[in-house]
Coordinates of C-alpha atoms in Angstrom, one line a residue:
Chain A
X24 CA 83.0 121.3 116.3
X25 CA 84.0 117.7 117.1
X26 CA 85.2 115.3 114.4
X27 CA 85.4 112.4 116.7
X28 CA 83.0 109.6 116.4
X29 CA 81.4 108.2 119.7
X30 CA 82.3 104.7 121.0
X31 CA 79.0 103.4 119.8
X32 CA 79.5 104.8 116.3
X33 CA 82.9 103.1 116.0
X34 CA 81.5 99.8 117.2
X35 CA 78.7 100.0 114.7
X36 CA 81.2 100.9 111.9
X37 CA 83.4 97.9 113.0
X38 CA 80.5 95.5 113.2
X39 CA 79.5 96.6 109.6
X40 CA 83.0 96.1 108.4
X41 CA 83.4 92.7 110.0
X42 CA 80.1 91.6 108.5
X43 CA 81.1 92.8 105.1
X44 CA 84.7 91.7 105.0
X45 CA 84.0 88.3 106.5
X46 CA 80.6 87.4 105.2
X47 CA 79.6 89.4 102.1
X48 CA 83.0 89.1 100.5
X49 CA 82.6 85.3 100.3
X50 CA 80.1 85.1 97.5
X51 CA 79.8 88.7 96.2
X52 CA 81.3 87.9 92.8
X53 CA 79.2 84.8 92.2
X54 CA 76.0 86.6 93.3
X55 CA 76.8 89.5 90.9
X56 CA 77.6 87.3 88.1
X57 CA 74.5 85.1 88.5
X58 CA 72.2 87.9 89.8
X59 CA 71.4 85.8 92.9
X60 CA 69.4 87.5 95.7
X61 CA 71.4 87.6 98.9
X62 CA 69.0 85.7 101.0
X63 CA 71.3 84.5 103.8
X64 CA 72.9 88.0 104.1
X65 CA 69.6 89.7 104.4
X66 CA 68.8 87.3 107.2
X67 CA 72.1 88.4 108.8
X68 CA 71.3 92.1 108.3
X69 CA 68.2 91.5 110.3
X70 CA 70.0 89.5 113.0
X71 CA 72.6 92.2 113.4
X72 CA 69.9 94.8 113.5
X73 CA 71.0 96.8 110.4
X74 CA 67.6 96.6 108.7
X75 CA 66.0 98.8 111.4
X76 CA 69.0 100.5 112.9
X77 CA 67.6 104.0 112.6
X78 CA 64.1 103.2 113.8
X79 CA 63.6 104.2 117.5
X80 CA 63.6 101.6 120.1
X81 CA 60.0 102.3 120.8
X82 CA 59.2 100.7 117.5
X83 CA 61.6 97.8 117.9
X84 CA 64.5 99.5 116.0
X85 CA 68.1 100.0 117.0
X86 CA 67.6 103.8 117.8
X87 CA 70.9 104.6 116.2
X88 CA 71.7 108.1 114.7
X89 CA 72.1 109.0 111.1
X90 CA 75.9 109.2 111.4
X91 CA 76.1 105.6 112.6
X92 CA 73.9 104.6 109.6
X93 CA 76.3 106.5 107.2
X94 CA 79.3 104.6 108.7
X95 CA 77.6 101.2 108.4
X96 CA 76.5 102.0 104.8
X97 CA 80.0 103.0 103.8
X98 CA 81.5 99.8 105.2
X99 CA 79.0 97.4 103.6
X100 CA 79.1 99.3 100.3
X101 CA 82.9 98.8 100.2
X102 CA 82.1 95.2 99.5
X103 CA 78.6 94.9 98.2
X104 CA 76.1 97.6 97.2
X105 CA 73.5 95.1 96.3
X106 CA 73.1 94.3 100.0
X107 CA 73.5 97.9 101.2
X108 CA 70.8 99.1 98.9
X109 CA 68.4 96.7 100.6
X110 CA 69.5 98.2 103.9
X111 CA 69.1 101.7 102.6
X112 CA 65.6 101.2 101.2
X113 CA 64.5 99.7 104.5
X114 CA 66.0 102.3 106.8
X115 CA 65.9 105.6 104.9
X116 CA 62.7 105.2 102.8
X117 CA 60.3 102.7 104.3
X118 CA 61.0 102.7 108.0
X119 CA 61.8 106.4 108.2
X120 CA 58.7 107.4 106.2
X121 CA 56.6 105.2 108.5
X122 CA 58.0 106.3 111.7
X123 CA 57.8 110.0 110.7
X124 CA 54.5 110.2 109.1
X125 CA 52.4 107.0 109.8
X126 CA 49.9 106.8 112.6
X127 CA 50.4 104.7 115.7
X128 CA 48.1 101.8 114.5
X129 CA 50.1 101.7 111.2
X130 CA 53.4 101.8 113.1
X131 CA 52.3 99.0 115.4
X132 CA 51.2 96.8 112.5
X133 CA 53.7 97.6 109.8
X134 CA 56.8 99.4 111.2
X135 CA 57.6 97.1 114.0
X136 CA 58.1 93.9 112.1
X137 CA 60.1 95.9 109.4
X138 CA 62.4 97.4 112.2
X139 CA 63.0 94.0 113.6
X140 CA 64.0 92.8 110.1
X141 CA 61.2 90.2 110.1
X142 CA 59.8 91.9 107.0
X143 CA 61.3 93.7 104.2
X144 CA 59.9 96.9 102.7
X145 CA 59.9 98.6 99.3
X146 CA 59.2 102.1 98.1
X147 CA 57.1 102.4 95.0
X148 CA 57.5 105.8 93.4
X149 CA 59.0 105.5 89.9
X150 CA 56.8 104.6 86.9
X151 CA 57.5 103.8 83.3
X152 CA 56.7 107.5 82.5
X153 CA 57.3 109.1 85.9
X154 CA 61.0 109.0 87.1
X155 CA 62.5 112.2 87.9
X156 CA 59.2 114.0 87.5
X157 CA 57.4 112.4 90.3
X158 CA 54.3 114.6 89.9
X159 CA 53.3 112.6 86.7
X160 CA 52.0 109.5 88.6
X161 CA 49.8 107.4 86.3
X162 CA 49.1 104.9 89.1
X163 CA 45.5 105.7 90.2
X164 CA 43.9 105.0 93.6
X165 CA 40.2 105.6 93.4
X166 CA 38.3 106.3 96.6
X167 CA 35.6 103.6 96.9
X168 CA 34.4 104.4 100.4
X169 CA 36.0 101.8 102.6
X170 CA 39.0 101.2 100.4
X171 CA 40.9 102.6 97.6
X172 CA 41.0 100.7 94.2
X173 CA 44.6 100.8 93.0
X174 CA 45.6 100.4 89.3
X175 CA 48.9 101.0 87.6
X176 CA 52.5 100.0 87.2
X177 CA 55.6 100.8 89.2
X178 CA 59.2 100.5 87.8
X179 CA 62.7 99.9 89.1
X180 CA 61.5 98.7 92.5
X181 CA 64.3 97.7 94.8
X182 CA 63.1 94.7 96.9
X183 CA 60.2 94.4 94.4
X184 CA 59.8 90.8 94.9
X185 CA 61.4 90.1 98.3
X186 CA 59.4 92.9 100.1
X187 CA 56.5 92.1 102.2
X188 CA 55.3 95.7 102.6
X189 CA 55.1 98.2 99.9
X190 CA 54.8 102.0 100.3
X191 CA 53.0 103.0 97.0
X192 CA 52.7 106.5 95.8
X193 CA 49.6 107.0 93.6
X194 CA 47.3 109.8 92.3
X195 CA 43.8 109.9 94.0
X196 CA 42.8 113.2 92.3
X197 CA 44.8 113.6 89.1
X198 CA 43.2 117.0 88.5
X199 CA 44.8 118.5 91.6
X200 CA 48.4 117.9 90.3
X201 CA 50.9 117.0 93.1
X202 CA 48.3 117.9 95.8
X203 CA 46.3 115.0 94.5
X204 CA 48.8 112.3 95.3
X205 CA 48.7 109.9 98.3
X206 CA 51.0 107.3 99.8
X207 CA 49.6 103.9 100.8
X208 CA 50.8 101.0 102.8
X209 CA 50.1 97.8 100.7
X210 CA 50.6 94.2 101.7
X211 CA 52.5 92.6 98.9
X212 CA 50.2 89.5 99.0
X213 CA 47.1 91.5 98.4
X214 CA 45.1 90.1 95.4
X215 CA 45.7 91.8 92.1
X216 CA 49.5 92.5 92.5
X217 CA 51.8 91.0 89.9
X218 CA 55.6 91.2 90.2
X219 CA 57.3 91.5 86.9
X220 CA 60.6 89.6 86.0
X221 CA 63.9 90.4 87.6
X222 CA 65.6 93.3 85.8
X223 CA 68.9 92.2 84.2
X224 CA 71.0 95.2 85.5
X225 CA 74.5 96.4 84.8
X226 CA 75.4 96.6 88.5
X227 CA 73.9 95.8 91.8
X228 CA 72.9 92.6 90.2
X229 CA 72.3 90.7 93.4
X230 CA 69.5 93.0 94.6
X231 CA 66.0 92.3 93.2
X232 CA 64.7 95.1 91.1
X233 CA 61.3 94.6 89.5
X234 CA 58.4 96.3 88.0
X235 CA 55.2 95.8 90.0
X236 CA 51.7 95.8 88.4
X237 CA 48.5 96.7 90.4
X238 CA 45.2 95.5 88.9
X239 CA 42.2 96.4 90.9
X240 CA 44.0 96.0 94.2
X241 CA 41.9 96.9 97.2
X242 CA 43.8 99.0 99.7
X243 CA 42.0 99.5 103.0
X244 CA 41.2 103.2 103.8
X245 CA 43.2 103.1 107.0
X246 CA 46.4 102.3 105.1
X247 CA 46.6 105.8 103.6
X248 CA 49.6 107.7 105.2
X249 CA 48.7 111.1 106.5
X250 CA 46.0 113.6 105.4
X251 CA 44.4 113.3 102.0
X252 CA 46.8 114.8 99.4
X253 CA 49.9 114.3 101.6
X254 CA 51.6 111.7 99.2
X255 CA 53.8 114.0 97.2
X256 CA 55.2 115.7 100.3
X257 CA 55.7 112.3 101.9
X258 CA 57.7 111.1 99.0
X259 CA 59.9 114.2 98.7
X260 CA 60.6 114.3 102.5
X261 CA 61.4 110.7 102.6
X262 CA 63.7 111.0 99.5
X263 CA 65.7 113.8 101.3
X264 CA 66.8 111.3 103.9
X265 CA 67.2 108.5 101.2
X266 CA 69.8 110.7 99.5
X267 CA 72.1 110.5 102.6
X268 CA 71.9 106.7 102.4
X269 CA 72.7 106.5 98.7
X270 CA 75.4 109.1 99.2
X271 CA 77.0 106.9 101.9
X272 CA 76.7 104.0 99.5
X273 CA 78.6 105.9 96.8
X274 CA 81.2 106.8 99.3
X275 CA 81.7 103.2 100.3
X276 CA 82.0 102.2 96.6
X277 CA 84.7 104.9 96.1
X278 CA 86.6 104.1 99.3
X279 CA 86.4 100.4 98.7
X280 CA 87.9 101.0 95.3
X281 CA 90.6 103.2 96.6
X282 CA 91.6 100.6 99.3
X283 CA 91.9 97.9 96.5
X284 CA 93.9 100.3 94.3
X285 CA 96.3 101.1 97.2
X286 CA 96.8 97.5 98.1
X287 CA 97.4 96.5 94.5
X288 CA 99.7 99.4 93.7
X289 CA 102.1 98.5 96.6
X290 CA 102.2 94.8 95.4
X291 CA 102.4 95.3 91.7
X292 CA 105.8 96.1 90.2
X293 CA 106.7 97.7 86.9
X294 CA 110.0 99.1 85.8
X295 CA 111.7 97.7 88.8
X296 CA 109.5 99.2 91.6
X297 CA 106.0 99.0 93.0
X298 CA 103.7 101.1 90.7
X299 CA 102.7 103.0 93.9
X300 CA 106.2 104.6 93.6
X301 CA 105.5 105.9 90.1
X302 CA 104.2 109.4 90.4
X303 CA 101.4 108.9 87.9
X304 CA 99.8 106.2 90.1
X305 CA 100.6 107.9 93.4
X306 CA 98.9 111.1 92.3
X307 CA 95.9 109.3 91.2
X308 CA 95.7 107.8 94.7
X309 CA 96.1 111.3 96.1
X310 CA 93.2 112.6 93.9
X311 CA 91.1 109.8 95.1
X312 CA 91.7 110.5 98.7
X313 CA 90.8 114.3 98.4
X314 CA 87.5 113.4 96.6
X315 CA 86.6 110.7 99.1
X316 CA 87.3 112.9 102.1
X317 CA 85.3 115.7 100.6
X318 CA 82.4 113.4 100.0
X319 CA 82.6 112.0 103.5
X320 CA 82.5 115.4 105.0
X321 CA 79.6 116.5 103.0
X322 CA 77.7 113.3 103.9
X323 CA 78.5 113.5 107.7
X324 CA 77.4 117.1 107.7
X325 CA 74.0 116.1 106.1
X326 CA 73.7 113.3 108.6
X327 CA 74.6 115.6 111.4
X328 CA 71.9 118.1 110.4
X329 CA 69.3 115.4 110.2
X330 CA 70.3 114.2 113.7
X331 CA 70.1 117.8 115.0
X332 CA 66.5 118.0 113.4
X333 CA 67.8 120.9 111.3
X334 CA 66.8 121.2 107.6
X335 CA 69.0 118.8 105.5
X336 CA 67.5 118.7 102.0
X337 CA 70.1 120.9 100.5
X338 CA 73.0 119.3 102.4
X339 CA 71.8 115.8 101.3
X340 CA 71.6 116.9 97.7
X341 CA 75.1 118.3 97.8
X342 CA 76.3 115.0 99.4
X343 CA 74.4 112.7 97.0
X344 CA 75.5 114.6 94.0
X345 CA 79.2 114.8 94.8
X346 CA 79.4 111.4 96.3
X347 CA 77.9 109.8 93.2
X348 CA 80.0 111.7 90.8
X349 CA 83.3 110.9 92.6
X350 CA 82.3 107.3 93.0
X351 CA 82.2 107.1 89.2
X352 CA 85.6 108.9 88.8
X353 CA 87.4 107.0 91.6
X354 CA 86.2 103.6 90.5
X355 CA 87.2 104.3 86.9
X356 CA 90.7 105.3 88.1
X357 CA 90.9 102.3 90.3
X358 CA 90.2 100.0 87.3
X359 CA 92.9 102.0 85.4
X360 CA 95.5 101.4 88.2
X361 CA 94.7 97.7 88.3
X362 CA 95.0 97.6 84.5
X363 CA 94.1 94.3 82.9
X364 CA 93.4 92.8 86.4
X365 CA 91.0 95.6 87.1
X366 CA 89.0 94.7 84.0
X367 CA 88.4 91.2 85.3
X368 CA 85.7 90.2 87.8
X369 CA 88.2 88.6 90.2
X370 CA 89.5 91.9 91.4
X371 CA 86.3 93.6 92.3
X372 CA 86.9 97.1 91.0
X373 CA 85.1 96.6 87.7
X374 CA 82.1 95.7 89.8
X375 CA 82.5 98.7 91.9
X376 CA 82.6 100.8 88.9
X377 CA 79.3 99.3 87.6
X378 CA 77.8 99.8 91.0
X379 CA 79.0 103.5 91.1
X380 CA 77.0 104.2 87.9
X381 CA 73.6 103.5 89.5
X382 CA 74.3 106.0 92.4
X383 CA 74.3 108.8 89.8
X384 CA 70.9 107.6 88.6
X385 CA 68.6 106.3 91.4
X386 CA 67.0 108.2 94.3
X387 CA 67.4 111.3 92.3
X388 CA 69.7 111.6 89.4
X389 CA 72.7 113.8 89.5
X390 CA 70.9 116.3 87.4
X391 CA 67.9 116.3 89.9
X392 CA 70.4 117.0 92.7
X393 CA 71.8 119.9 90.6
X394 CA 68.3 121.3 90.3
X395 CA 67.7 121.1 94.1
X396 CA 71.1 122.7 94.7
X397 CA 70.8 125.5 92.2
X398 CA 67.1 126.3 93.1
X399 CA 68.1 126.6 96.7
X400 CA 70.8 129.2 95.8
X401 CA 68.9 131.0 93.1
X402 CA 65.4 131.3 94.5
Chain B
X30 CA 76.5 78.7 136.9
X31 CA 78.9 81.5 136.0
X32 CA 81.6 81.8 133.4
X33 CA 84.5 84.2 133.4
X34 CA 86.3 85.1 130.2
X35 CA 89.7 86.8 130.5
X36 CA 90.3 89.3 127.7
X37 CA 93.4 91.1 126.7
X38 CA 93.3 94.3 124.8
X39 CA 95.9 94.0 122.0
X40 CA 96.8 96.0 118.9
X41 CA 94.8 95.2 115.8
X42 CA 96.5 92.3 113.9
X43 CA 97.3 94.6 111.0
X44 CA 99.2 97.1 113.1
X45 CA 102.7 98.0 111.9
X46 CA 104.6 97.3 115.0
X47 CA 107.2 100.0 116.0
X48 CA 109.4 100.3 119.1
X49 CA 110.7 103.5 120.8
X50 CA 114.5 103.0 121.2
X51 CA 113.9 99.2 121.4
X52 CA 112.5 99.6 124.9
X53 CA 109.0 100.5 124.5
X54 CA 106.1 99.5 122.2
X55 CA 105.1 102.6 120.2
X56 CA 101.3 103.0 120.9
X57 CA 100.8 106.0 118.6
X58 CA 97.9 105.5 116.1
X59 CA 97.4 101.9 117.2
X60 CA 93.9 100.5 116.9
X61 CA 93.0 98.2 119.9
X62 CA 91.0 95.0 119.7
X63 CA 90.0 92.1 121.9
X64 CA 92.8 89.4 121.7
X65 CA 91.5 87.1 118.9
X66 CA 91.7 83.9 121.0
X67 CA 89.8 85.6 123.8
X68 CA 87.2 86.8 121.4
X69 CA 86.7 83.2 120.2
X70 CA 86.5 82.1 123.9
X71 CA 83.8 84.7 124.6
X72 CA 81.9 83.8 121.5
X73 CA 81.8 80.2 122.7
X74 CA 80.9 81.0 126.2
X75 CA 77.9 83.1 124.9
X76 CA 76.8 80.2 122.8
X77 CA 77.0 77.9 125.7
X78 CA 74.9 80.3 127.8
X79 CA 72.2 80.7 125.1
X80 CA 71.9 76.8 124.7
X81 CA 71.9 76.1 128.4
X82 CA 68.3 76.9 129.1
X83 CA 69.2 79.3 131.9
X84 CA 71.7 76.9 133.7
X85 CA 74.6 79.2 132.8
X86 CA 73.3 82.5 134.2
X87 CA 76.0 84.9 133.6
X88 CA 79.1 85.7 131.5
X89 CA 81.6 88.0 133.0
X90 CA 84.7 89.4 131.2
X91 CA 87.8 90.5 133.1
X92 CA 90.7 92.6 131.8
X93 CA 93.9 93.9 133.4
X94 CA 94.3 97.3 132.0
X95 CA 94.1 101.1 132.2
X96 CA 91.1 103.2 131.5
X97 CA 92.0 103.3 127.8
X98 CA 91.0 99.6 127.5
X99 CA 87.4 100.4 128.4
X100 CA 86.2 101.0 124.8
X101 CA 87.4 97.5 123.9
X102 CA 86.0 96.0 127.0
X103 CA 82.6 97.4 126.1
X104 CA 82.8 95.7 122.8
X105 CA 82.8 92.4 124.8
X106 CA 79.7 93.7 126.5
X107 CA 78.1 94.5 123.1
X108 CA 78.9 91.0 122.0
X109 CA 76.8 89.8 124.8
X110 CA 78.8 89.5 128.1
X111 CA 76.6 90.5 131.0
X112 CA 79.2 92.4 133.0
X113 CA 82.8 93.3 133.0
X114 CA 85.6 93.8 135.5
X115 CA 88.6 96.0 134.8
X116 CA 91.5 95.7 137.1
X117 CA 93.0 99.1 137.2
X118 CA 96.6 98.5 136.3
X119 CA 99.0 98.1 133.3
X120 CA 99.7 94.4 132.5
X121 CA 103.4 93.8 133.4
X122 CA 104.0 90.2 132.7
X123 CA 102.1 86.9 132.5
X124 CA 102.5 86.1 136.2
X125 CA 101.3 89.5 137.5
X126 CA 98.2 89.4 135.1
X127 CA 97.3 85.9 136.4
X128 CA 97.9 87.1 139.9
X129 CA 95.8 90.2 139.5
X130 CA 92.8 88.3 137.9
X131 CA 93.0 85.5 140.5
X132 CA 92.9 88.0 143.4
X133 CA 90.1 90.0 142.0
X134 CA 87.8 87.0 141.2
X135 CA 88.7 84.4 143.8
X136 CA 85.6 84.8 145.9
X137 CA 83.2 85.2 143.0
X138 CA 82.5 81.6 142.5
X139 CA 83.1 81.3 138.8
X140 CA 82.5 77.7 137.5
X141 CA 84.5 78.0 134.3
X142 CA 87.3 80.4 133.5
X143 CA 88.1 80.8 129.8
X144 CA 91.5 82.2 128.8
X145 CA 92.8 82.4 125.3
X146 CA 95.8 80.3 124.7
X147 CA 97.9 83.3 124.2
X148 CA 97.7 87.0 123.5
X149 CA 98.6 88.2 120.1
X150 CA 100.9 90.9 121.4
X151 CA 103.3 89.4 124.0
X152 CA 102.3 85.6 123.4
X153 CA 103.0 84.8 126.9
X154 CA 100.9 81.5 126.8
X155 CA 100.6 81.3 130.6
X156 CA 97.8 83.3 132.2
X157 CA 95.2 80.5 132.1
X158 CA 97.4 77.8 133.7
X159 CA 98.8 80.2 136.3
X160 CA 95.2 81.2 137.4
X161 CA 94.3 77.5 137.8
X162 CA 97.5 77.1 139.9
X163 CA 97.0 80.2 142.1
X164 CA 93.3 79.3 142.7
X165 CA 94.0 75.6 143.1
X166 CA 91.5 74.5 140.5
X167 CA 91.8 72.2 137.5
X168 CA 93.2 73.3 134.2
X169 CA 92.6 72.0 130.8
X170 CA 94.9 73.3 128.1
X171 CA 94.8 73.5 124.3
X172 CA 90.9 73.3 124.3
X173 CA 89.5 73.3 120.7
X174 CA 85.8 72.6 121.6
X175 CA 83.6 72.6 124.6
X176 CA 79.9 71.6 125.2
X177 CA 77.7 71.7 128.2
X178 CA 75.0 69.1 128.7
X179 CA 73.5 67.4 131.8
X180 CA 75.5 69.6 134.1
X181 CA 78.8 68.4 132.7
X182 CA 81.3 70.1 130.5
X183 CA 82.7 68.0 127.6
X184 CA 85.9 69.3 126.5
X185 CA 87.9 68.5 123.2
X186 CA 91.7 68.8 123.3
X187 CA 93.8 68.5 120.2
X188 CA 96.6 65.9 120.7
X189 CA 99.2 64.5 118.3
X190 CA 97.4 62.9 115.5
X191 CA 93.9 63.4 116.8
X192 CA 92.0 64.7 119.7
X193 CA 90.7 63.6 123.1
X194 CA 87.4 64.2 124.8
X195 CA 87.3 64.9 128.5
X196 CA 84.5 65.3 130.9
X197 CA 85.5 68.0 133.4
X198 CA 83.8 69.1 136.6
X199 CA 83.6 72.7 137.5
X200 CA 85.4 74.7 138.7
X201 CA 88.1 74.7 136.1
X202 CA 90.1 76.9 133.8
X203 CA 90.0 76.2 130.0
X204 CA 92.8 77.6 128.0
X205 CA 91.3 77.7 124.6
X206 CA 92.7 77.8 121.1
X207 CA 91.4 78.1 117.5
X208 CA 88.4 75.9 116.8
X209 CA 86.6 76.8 120.0
X210 CA 84.3 78.9 117.9
X211 CA 84.0 79.2 114.1
X212 CA 84.1 83.0 114.0
X213 CA 84.1 85.7 116.5
X214 CA 80.6 87.0 117.2
X215 CA 79.7 90.4 115.5
X216 CA 77.8 92.6 118.0
X217 CA 74.4 93.5 116.9
X218 CA 72.7 97.0 117.2
X219 CA 70.8 96.0 120.3
X220 CA 74.0 94.7 121.9
X221 CA 75.9 97.9 121.1
X222 CA 73.1 99.9 122.5
X223 CA 73.0 97.9 125.7
X224 CA 76.7 97.8 126.2
X225 CA 76.9 101.2 128.0
X226 CA 74.1 100.2 130.4
X227 CA 75.9 97.0 131.5
X228 CA 78.1 97.0 134.6
X229 CA 81.7 97.7 134.0
X230 CA 83.2 97.4 137.5
X231 CA 86.6 98.8 138.1
X232 CA 88.7 97.2 140.9
X233 CA 91.9 98.4 142.2
X234 CA 95.2 96.4 141.6
X235 CA 96.4 94.0 144.2
X236 CA 99.9 95.1 143.1
X237 CA 101.0 91.7 142.0
X238 CA 104.7 91.9 141.3
X239 CA 105.9 90.6 137.9
X240 CA 108.5 87.8 137.8
X241 CA 110.0 89.0 134.5
X242 CA 111.0 92.3 132.9
X243 CA 111.0 93.2 129.2
X244 CA 114.5 94.4 128.6
X245 CA 114.8 94.8 124.8
X246 CA 112.5 94.5 121.7
X247 CA 114.0 93.8 118.2
X248 CA 112.1 93.6 115.0
X249 CA 112.5 90.3 113.0
X250 CA 114.9 90.7 110.0
X251 CA 112.9 91.4 106.8
X252 CA 112.2 88.4 104.6
X253 CA 114.2 88.1 101.5
X254 CA 112.2 88.9 98.4
X255 CA 110.4 86.1 96.5
X256 CA 112.2 84.9 93.4
X257 CA 110.1 83.7 90.6
X258 CA 111.7 80.9 88.5
X259 CA 110.5 79.9 85.0
X260 CA 111.2 76.2 84.9
X261 CA 112.3 73.2 86.8
X262 CA 116.0 73.4 85.6
X263 CA 116.2 77.0 86.9
X264 CA 114.7 75.9 90.1
X265 CA 117.3 73.2 90.6
X266 CA 120.0 75.6 89.8
X267 CA 118.7 78.2 92.3
X268 CA 118.3 75.7 95.1
X269 CA 121.7 74.2 94.4
X270 CA 123.8 77.3 93.7
X271 CA 122.1 80.1 95.6
X272 CA 120.1 78.6 98.5
X273 CA 122.8 75.8 98.9
X274 CA 119.9 73.4 99.7
X275 CA 120.7 70.6 97.3

């Protein structure tokens, strides 16, 4: 067992840290307050190669392993999860899904520009009435010979407006249940697509979350991913990897909050000494550290399994569940340590607390992770 | 045209500096980085190369250091340097470092040699000027800007109350300070992947003897705590009676 990171992994972590601490930090509070899309930062993500970092070099990506991706996600999420979620969707869901399951023509046409960061992707699974139960897709894709005719509505779509390439999950044969689901690559500028208004969210307010409506959208037959009926498996397999990214995001939110709590507790004095020297604060920091280290180890194990091409669905569920839960706990305690300052926007931790909440909800709620974990053990 | 950038490997600027018996810097747990001024110099060198339409063909970095320095040297390669030279010895003083670098590169025909104005560890402020003297080429100090156009380097130097612009013919040494580049370049994923494939040539030391020896290190005295005063009258009182400044 080797707990050391490679030279490249350290360099990637440091590059992500420099990007976050020098560039994202500058306007993160304003973008959150005004719900402004981080246009210039997404351009930088592309320039630095983070948007396609896990895609292999063959398809113009960075060819980095999952551990490197986890390290980068943590550093960026310490500062701004609105940006890291864009990176996560592109890497874990869209690019990985295409590289693993799309055919060569599809990879050439769609994956390469995504991996280069020239285009942004979005993953369209959730619906107004199909969230955790992904088998209840109401979006229909009717086979019309040369093309599928797509109708329906997708909800809570990260990159909903900024994306160029959608991966859409839809029913083609509702009578076949989850075996009647397919995944399609859809150009966002295809006629019949309407993007709903920007969701006014509690946290991660700088990422663009929208509903997307499909009204008689023609999707070429060659844009279906995999064999007929492969869509549900495609979505579930892809979400397994997505969980690692969101777990790393939750880890970054927690460790970012702890770093701020530590710095503040050394500076702030009460009753004649820094509050860090009061046991009640010091023990909170100790509890934070244990939780964060546990989360990190779970996540790195899941990432390592993925890199070893071993099954990682169970490990990623453990990691995502635990990291999201402790992100909520740690950020709440960080706000407590910063007291009144922690409750103001200037000190970041209240924003981290709002961001943490979403990690318990999206890409599989904590309860869904509990189902995955318990079913694995109890079957 | 070829540019050489001298890089020191120094402790991270947030390091809590400790000494062993006042004689030796305690390296335990220290994170090592490229000296910030050298990192800015390398950033500007890379920008000049990219804007030169092929006229600047190669950026080389050189370091005097032991094998442990290689991880940090590879960061320079990840940033975009084409090759690296590590002179296999421990830096002893400013003169020996300048001597080692001069000896290693004297026949390699570098047109411009960048050196950070100082290193953030020993702050010797002398390597660049000494290299120029040893190699008998021009030296421009305190450079805060440099451009390359029509085969001429235009150099900006900060002077008292303003700045001066010089046109300098290669070969020369530029000792650069803050302002040479806005921010150090962050390596991208492709650069990080390429770094291990680029040449990192290790050359043996020319055994340049130092002219000075570090005898004793002492930590600066801790700063007195800040005193917050409530109003102007109290401020006057503190300045007069405690600080004895009035």
